[in-house]
Amino acid sequence: MAFLRFSLMRTLPQHFAIRQRKIRIDNNLNYMVASALLDERFRRTDEMALIASSKKKTVMSVMAVLGVVMVVLGLLPFPQLSFPPMITGIGFLTLAWGMK
């Protein structure tokens, strides 16, 4: 009986130490997996932000060019074409400026 008690006293702490080590290893692995997933997610959002910013610049440039063209059409000496293109051109330029 004394041997059994001594043996249990000796193995229980070892068992708990081994279990704690396994838990620590599992936690470290979970942390590494979670951080890798977050890195991948942030990398994707950075790529998407770059794509979105280049699309935004393209749309802004197109709006600015259309605005300038419409303002020039509004300034031409055609009375039937002067007012609507001028207003539309100012609207396009305002949109392009707002996207900046």
Tab-separated table of C-alpha atoms in Angstrom:
chain	number	residue	atom	x	y	z
A	1	MET	CA	0.000	0.000	0.000
A	2	ALA	CA	2.811	2.387	0.820
A	3	PHE	CA	4.434	1.573	-2.508
A	4	LEU	CA	1.171	2.323	-4.330
A	5	ARG	CA	0.783	5.633	-2.520
A	6	PHE	CA	4.410	6.559	-3.297
A	7	SER	CA	3.948	5.509	-6.906
A	8	LEU	CA	0.755	7.582	-7.255
A	9	MET	CA	2.381	10.576	-5.626
A	10	ARG	CA	5.208	10.315	-8.054
A	11	THR	CA	3.183	9.757	-11.235
A	12	LEU	CA	0.393	12.272	-10.657
A	13	PRO	CA	2.683	15.313	-10.712
A	14	GLN	CA	4.456	13.879	-13.744
A	15	HIS	CA	1.111	13.263	-15.397
A	16	PHE	CA	0.007	16.836	-14.711
A	17	ALA	CA	3.337	18.203	-15.888
A	18	ILE	CA	3.059	16.249	-19.133
A	19	ARG	CA	-0.538	17.373	-19.523
A	20	GLN	CA	0.439	21.009	-18.927
A	21	ARG	CA	3.194	20.678	-21.538
A	22	LYS	CA	0.686	19.269	-24.038
A	23	ILE	CA	-1.749	22.081	-23.293
A	24	ARG	CA	1.045	24.619	-23.718
A	25	ILE	CA	2.067	23.043	-27.030
A	26	ASP	CA	-1.569	22.977	-28.194
A	27	ASN	CA	-2.009	26.626	-27.221
A	28	ASN	CA	1.169	27.583	-29.069
A	29	LEU	CA	0.009	25.700	-32.165
A	30	ASN	CA	-3.414	27.316	-31.972
A	31	TYR	CA	-1.768	30.723	-31.631
A	32	MET	CA	0.511	30.040	-34.605
A	33	VAL	CA	-2.401	28.867	-36.758
A	34	ALA	CA	-4.543	31.831	-35.728
A	35	SER	CA	-1.748	34.317	-36.395
A	36	ALA	CA	-1.070	32.735	-39.801
A	37	LEU	CA	-4.755	33.015	-40.684
A	38	LEU	CA	-4.828	36.646	-39.559
A	39	ASP	CA	-1.696	37.431	-41.570
A	40	GLU	CA	-3.321	35.880	-44.649
A	41	ARG	CA	-6.511	37.846	-44.046
A	42	PHE	CA	-4.657	41.129	-43.616
A	43	ARG	CA	-2.547	40.417	-46.690
A	44	ARG	CA	-5.718	39.859	-48.706
A	45	THR	CA	-7.282	43.076	-47.417
A	46	ASP	CA	-4.107	44.979	-48.330
A	47	GLU	CA	-4.256	43.530	-51.843
A	48	MET	CA	-7.946	44.388	-52.094
A	49	ALA	CA	-7.230	47.913	-50.855
A	50	LEU	CA	-4.594	48.347	-53.565
A	51	ILE	CA	-7.032	47.108	-56.206
A	52	ALA	CA	-9.765	49.354	-54.837
A	53	SER	CA	-7.468	52.383	-54.770
A	54	SER	CA	-6.343	51.822	-58.370
A	55	LYS	CA	-9.984	51.425	-59.474
A	56	LYS	CA	-10.872	54.554	-57.537
A	57	LYS	CA	-8.084	56.508	-59.235
A	58	THR	CA	-9.238	55.250	-62.631
A	59	VAL	CA	-12.851	56.257	-61.992
A	60	MET	CA	-11.715	59.622	-60.638
A	61	SER	CA	-9.594	60.262	-63.730
A	62	VAL	CA	-12.441	59.298	-66.077
A	63	MET	CA	-14.822	61.590	-64.185
A	64	ALA	CA	-12.345	64.474	-64.360
A	65	VAL	CA	-11.808	64.006	-68.108
A	66	LEU	CA	-15.559	63.796	-68.736
A	67	GLY	CA	-16.060	66.908	-66.620
A	68	VAL	CA	-13.485	68.892	-68.574
A	69	VAL	CA	-14.945	67.706	-71.900
A	70	MET	CA	-18.468	68.644	-70.832
A	71	VAL	CA	-17.377	72.075	-69.586
A	72	VAL	CA	-15.583	72.688	-72.901
A	73	LEU	CA	-18.746	71.619	-74.775
A	74	GLY	CA	-20.734	74.016	-72.611
A	75	LEU	CA	-18.376	76.883	-73.453
A	76	LEU	CA	-18.635	76.340	-77.215
A	77	PRO	CA	-20.704	78.953	-79.032
A	78	PHE	CA	-23.693	76.677	-79.656
A	79	PRO	CA	-26.644	78.171	-77.795
A	80	GLN	CA	-28.679	74.947	-77.832
A	81	LEU	CA	-25.748	72.996	-76.280
A	82	SER	CA	-24.391	75.441	-73.736
A	83	PHE	CA	-26.257	75.002	-70.453
A	84	PRO	CA	-26.803	71.217	-69.950
A	85	PRO	CA	-23.202	70.148	-70.722
A	86	MET	CA	-21.864	72.915	-68.506
A	87	ILE	CA	-23.951	71.730	-65.529
A	88	THR	CA	-23.099	68.082	-66.233
A	89	GLY	CA	-19.389	68.929	-66.531
A	90	ILE	CA	-19.412	70.816	-63.245
A	91	GLY	CA	-21.167	67.812	-61.666
A	92	PHE	CA	-18.538	65.409	-63.020
A	93	LEU	CA	-15.703	67.633	-61.794
A	94	THR	CA	-17.357	67.852	-58.367
A	95	LEU	CA	-17.652	64.063	-58.209
A	96	ALA	CA	-14.007	63.641	-59.225
A	97	TRP	CA	-12.904	66.198	-56.620
A	98	GLY	CA	-15.007	64.460	-53.960
A	99	MET	CA	-13.389	61.093	-54.730
A	100	LYS	CA	-9.906	62.556	-54.278
